[in-house]
């Protein structure tokens, strides 16, 4: 068991170095932040600023400095937000993004689990067909479109919920719902298909033969085994959800990390992009690590290997 | 069964509590939406329009522009030039900052020196370039200051319209960073209450404001990046004012019973600057052909909702120095083809144009198509602003034959504000240093900016406009409009300098 975790931790380290390198490289080929900070200024003024920001150093020097930041967790001061460290800016917004992501994941699960199980158990019946149809629809709609449609219906047409912002709990509803339409279909499909796999198996028949109630058969025996692929997908989806949060945050004017990073990319605010991307990557990597550990619990076969 | 229905009731009640109907604005609150917040509330440490729009409602400058865009007194009550390089300002008496400190000449001197940072090589403020001509700030007596420039600087007054005066003592106490983030203090109509980054900036009316009582007790500035969201907020009463309303949204917002639209021409002018160093635009006839090839009226009517005004050159009708004698190039594709043939391109020529003006992509593509129609087969390349400028600067502008863009003049109503950056070849300038090669033009631009004798400057600029109309270092297009959409509970009109001077806003009825 321990070697397994150690191996995973090592892989984690490799991923982190990879993420740092890719973030750094993409940013530095993408342009000159000084040209954006002072778009209509003479070259002489730009040169001074470039020097002040450390952008005149050779790239390897800048990368070494960045790696130092990664280790210490201090990514330096933002080019744009005066007097603010990039780390503080990202941390300030992190709870918002994590709340949004977690809520929509829960919402997605709350829908996908019961509906998925029900449509597997009653395969081919009306519920199953409606669910499969909705999945198809849900997966075909881009998040920003879903978001604007929900906004037009619930906020503009019916005046039930605030249009945008993050000031009240009511404002959380639409972004959460929007973001969960991103994941629900996929989770639902996984629950349904893995449940179908499992309920055809011998041990389920045995459980039934023992005279257990259908509730226990499905809930205890079948679900635990069907959960394995679900856990994997949730781990993977978490990263995608954080990505979807970027769009949702922009549409609903939610003050999250995604919006911060998009803004920072537009302004080429290197420290903020680096801090933001790096911390989000860390979260995704950690979640995946947790998923791996959870596997140990769910699937004893891995423990033996 | 009974328990279940009780539970259901509780659940419904909880839901109802969550579902607060989209809040209508309290009567004494004015809420505006901007696409984003500036990085700081410190008016000297950024150069973003979204920041300036907030700053002007919290801080005062020495001069102010009224709705007719004429100068009037701000923190200065009168001003005069003592000689070509010395200006004297009388300060308004009895003005206090939001924290109760009186405004003094020391604060004015401090404000300028904070940006000029005399003696320091690296300047912190991105606004340094605007006022770098000021060599010295001299306090004559407690009510009088003098600004001394290193050479005659005709744009000085223009630059002082947005140059907020900040409190010396307060900043020295709290420090620069806190001043920009949590403790901004000015003399303006609204004072700072709270800033939630990317959510809202909340301001409260300043009772001691020298102009009188602000029209709304609260001013809230929300950051909403998505246009569709801004429009939805406006329609449901969540915000009272949105900016940069594009042509396609105008009919809808005009028709809505709760909203109206206010539009006005602004200083921003569109152009395609041509690279005169290389073929084919090294030839005057080709540059003129390009000007004849564009149907400006069609673009204004079809792509900009009629909100544009054709210009003869890049000098705006409302800028000082504008010469109405110079007429715009008419749309004449036949003449364009003839000129092109005369210049040695009877079967046309391939060119590349680039632009980073993402919002106006359709206009850019229409221009490229119209040029192609007369034989200047244009390949339009659209880049994101960051990468585009990088490429452009690294290649010294040689990445293409021309650049479509717009120039906002920094809201300075003077011909120099557009002529120097676009057409002067001086090292340190803007695009002109690479693209423009018009004989004698540098000298004329220098002449215009090195005297404060206005009649003489006017003559110089008339001469320049005749020259650049003939030489055509750019394809001249049109001005842009600024369009606001507002809730009918608020009365306000768009200003030609793109400011949101909300002291002029009024609650309706």
XYZ file of N, CA and C in Angstrom, chain B residues 174-264:
273
model
N -0.690 56.400 5.440
C -1.157 55.033 5.164
C -0.282 54.285 4.162
N 0.513 55.014 3.385
C 1.349 54.358 2.381
C 0.624 54.236 1.049
N 1.427 54.102 -0.034
C 0.865 54.075 -1.385
C -0.057 52.886 -1.620
N 0.360 51.722 -1.151
C -0.414 50.520 -1.451
C -1.796 50.569 -0.812
N -1.849 50.949 0.459
C -3.139 51.027 1.155
C -4.000 52.118 0.525
N -3.359 53.206 0.089
C -4.107 54.295 -0.538
C -4.863 53.791 -1.767
N -4.221 52.912 -2.532
C -4.855 52.419 -3.753
C -5.856 51.307 -3.515
N -5.735 50.608 -2.385
C -6.565 49.429 -2.188
C -7.680 49.623 -1.166
N -7.359 50.225 -0.025
C -8.346 50.255 1.058
C -8.630 51.649 1.605
N -7.785 52.621 1.274
C -7.971 53.932 1.896
C -7.804 55.093 0.923
N -8.464 55.046 -0.251
C -8.358 56.189 -1.149
C -9.150 57.383 -0.589
N -8.536 58.552 -0.643
C -9.189 59.754 -0.136
C -8.993 60.869 -1.149
N -10.069 61.501 -1.550
C -9.971 62.594 -2.509
C -10.803 63.776 -2.052
N -11.094 64.688 -3.017
C -11.966 65.817 -2.682
C -13.270 65.714 -3.451
N -13.476 64.628 -4.208
C -14.574 64.523 -5.166
C -15.930 64.275 -4.538
N -16.970 64.150 -5.396
C -18.352 64.049 -4.905
C -18.653 62.797 -4.072
N -17.981 61.680 -4.342
C -18.272 60.491 -3.561
C -17.011 60.012 -2.848
N -17.187 59.492 -1.644
C -16.040 58.974 -0.903
C -16.104 57.456 -0.803
N -14.938 56.884 -0.564
C -14.789 55.435 -0.586
C -15.446 54.769 0.621
N -16.153 53.654 0.378
C -16.690 52.852 1.467
C -16.089 51.444 1.445
N -16.221 50.779 0.313
C -15.800 49.380 0.265
C -15.467 48.973 -1.159
N -14.470 48.091 -1.308
C -14.143 47.548 -2.620
C -14.010 46.042 -2.525
N -14.904 45.343 -3.195
C -14.742 43.902 -3.354
C -14.278 43.687 -4.781
N -13.031 43.304 -4.943
C -12.447 43.150 -6.269
C -13.294 42.264 -7.158
N -13.494 42.694 -8.393
C -14.274 41.965 -9.389
C -15.747 41.851 -9.013
N -16.176 42.492 -7.926
C -17.604 42.498 -7.590
C -18.138 43.932 -7.644
N -17.837 44.717 -6.644
C -18.352 46.085 -6.660
C -17.431 47.025 -5.884
N -17.508 48.300 -6.265
C -16.888 49.373 -5.500
C -18.049 50.193 -4.962
N -18.088 50.395 -3.659
C -19.202 51.142 -3.084
C -18.707 52.499 -2.590
N -19.380 53.561 -3.029
C -19.000 54.915 -2.650
C -20.196 55.606 -2.008
N -19.885 56.546 -1.106
C -20.953 57.278 -0.433
C -20.806 58.770 -0.704
N -21.929 59.465 -0.844
C -21.891 60.905 -1.122
C -21.082 61.626 -0.040
N -20.253 62.576 -0.475
C -19.417 63.341 0.450
C -20.177 64.626 0.805
N -20.597 64.723 2.070
C -21.430 65.856 2.489
C -20.726 67.194 2.332
N -19.392 67.186 2.516
C -18.668 68.461 2.459
C -18.202 68.822 1.060
N -18.814 68.236 0.020
C -18.311 68.486 -1.328
C -18.514 69.942 -1.733
N -17.479 70.555 -2.299
C -17.525 71.996 -2.573
C -18.509 72.368 -3.674
N -18.845 71.425 -4.562
C -19.806 71.775 -5.612
C -21.238 71.681 -5.103
N -21.434 71.016 -3.970
C -22.790 70.827 -3.455
C -23.077 69.359 -3.240
N -24.351 69.072 -3.003
C -24.726 67.712 -2.632
C -24.791 66.816 -3.874
N -24.102 65.672 -3.849
C -24.193 64.742 -4.983
C -25.625 64.220 -5.141
N -26.017 63.894 -6.375
C -27.419 63.550 -6.656
C -27.868 62.203 -6.073
N -26.945 61.316 -5.800
C -27.311 60.032 -5.204
C -26.457 59.798 -3.961
N -27.069 59.229 -2.920
C -26.314 58.989 -1.687
C -25.263 57.905 -1.905
N -25.621 56.866 -2.649
C -24.679 55.775 -2.877
C -24.365 55.649 -4.357
N -23.117 55.371 -4.650
C -22.704 55.082 -6.023
C -22.009 53.725 -5.994
N -22.549 52.777 -6.748
C -21.983 51.424 -6.759
C -21.480 51.119 -8.162
N -20.243 50.652 -8.257
C -19.646 50.336 -9.545
C -19.412 48.835 -9.618
N -20.249 48.150 -10.358
C -20.098 46.697 -10.446
C -19.210 46.300 -11.612
N -18.491 45.178 -11.459
C -17.649 44.666 -12.538
C -18.356 43.481 -13.173
N -18.824 43.668 -14.413
C -19.542 42.605 -15.119
C -18.932 42.462 -16.513
N -18.151 41.417 -16.725
C -17.406 41.319 -17.988
C -18.276 41.038 -19.217
N -19.363 40.289 -19.048
C -20.111 39.810 -20.206
C -21.190 40.819 -20.612
N -21.222 41.178 -21.901
C -22.182 42.173 -22.372
C -23.621 41.705 -22.163
N -23.909 40.438 -22.486
C -25.272 39.922 -22.345
C -25.734 40.040 -20.890
N -24.818 39.815 -19.966
C -25.144 39.904 -18.550
C -25.423 41.354 -18.163
N -24.611 42.271 -18.659
C -24.839 43.694 -18.381
C -26.222 44.119 -18.860
N -26.572 43.676 -20.060
C -27.868 44.046 -20.625
C -29.004 43.459 -19.775
N -28.852 42.191 -19.365
C -29.881 41.561 -18.529
C -30.025 42.311 -17.207
N -28.905 42.735 -16.618
C -28.948 43.498 -15.368
C -29.664 44.827 -15.570
N -29.371 45.475 -16.687
C -29.997 46.770 -16.953
C -31.514 46.620 -17.098
N -31.931 45.581 -17.832
C -33.360 45.384 -18.064
C -34.102 45.044 -16.782
N -33.436 44.371 -15.843
C -34.124 43.951 -14.626
C -33.901 44.932 -13.485
N -33.228 46.039 -13.763
C -33.045 47.048 -12.732
C -31.886 46.780 -11.792
N -31.056 45.813 -12.103
C -29.897 45.523 -11.254
C -28.809 46.575 -11.398
N -28.686 47.174 -12.592
C -27.787 48.310 -12.778
C -28.543 49.396 -13.540
N -28.025 50.631 -13.439
C -28.708 51.768 -14.062
C -28.021 52.256 -15.322
N -26.765 51.829 -15.537
C -26.027 52.401 -16.654
C -25.017 51.374 -17.151
N -24.986 51.144 -18.472
C -23.927 50.332 -19.057
C -23.286 51.101 -20.205
N -22.003 50.782 -20.456
C -21.231 51.520 -21.473
C -21.002 50.661 -22.711
N -20.420 51.294 -23.743
C -19.972 50.570 -24.929
C -21.057 49.671 -25.513
N -22.245 50.210 -25.637
C -23.341 49.418 -26.193
C -23.135 49.311 -27.699
N -23.073 48.091 -28.212
C -22.765 47.930 -29.631
C -24.022 48.167 -30.468
N -23.798 48.444 -31.759
C -24.878 48.874 -32.650
C -26.041 47.881 -32.664
N -25.747 46.581 -32.593
C -26.821 45.593 -32.726
C -27.763 45.570 -31.522
N -27.327 46.120 -30.386
C -28.168 46.082 -29.188
C -29.073 47.309 -29.065
N -28.762 48.335 -29.841
C -29.434 49.621 -29.642
C -30.955 49.554 -29.847
N -31.448 48.945 -30.963
C -32.909 48.928 -31.159
C -33.652 48.301 -29.974
N -33.113 47.184 -29.485
C -33.745 46.472 -28.379
C -33.810 47.339 -27.118
N -32.714 48.034 -26.816
C -32.679 48.827 -25.592
C -33.483 50.119 -25.723
N -33.674 50.560 -26.960
C -34.530 51.730 -27.186
C -35.987 51.342 -27.008
N -36.321 50.130 -27.463
C -37.717 49.687 -27.433
C -38.164 49.300 -26.033
N -37.243 48.865 -25.196
C -37.604 48.431 -23.846
C -38.172 49.595 -23.042
N -39.338 49.389 -22.387
C -39.975 50.513 -21.667
C -39.152 51.008 -20.476
N -38.230 50.208 -19.974
C -37.473 50.633 -18.795
C -36.128 51.288 -19.124
N -35.714 51.235 -20.391
C -34.363 51.691 -20.695
C -34.342 52.698 -21.831
N -33.274 53.471 -21.914
C -33.061 54.346 -23.068
C -31.578 54.399 -23.389
N -31.278 55.011 -24.544
C -29.924 54.993 -25.058
C -29.446 56.429 -25.227
N -28.198 56.687 -24.873
C -27.625 58.017 -25.069
C -26.291 57.858 -25.791
N -26.147 58.566 -26.905
C -24.996 58.350 -27.770
C -24.371 59.674 -28.151
N -23.053 59.709 -28.299
C -22.394 60.948 -28.690
C -21.074 60.636 -29.380
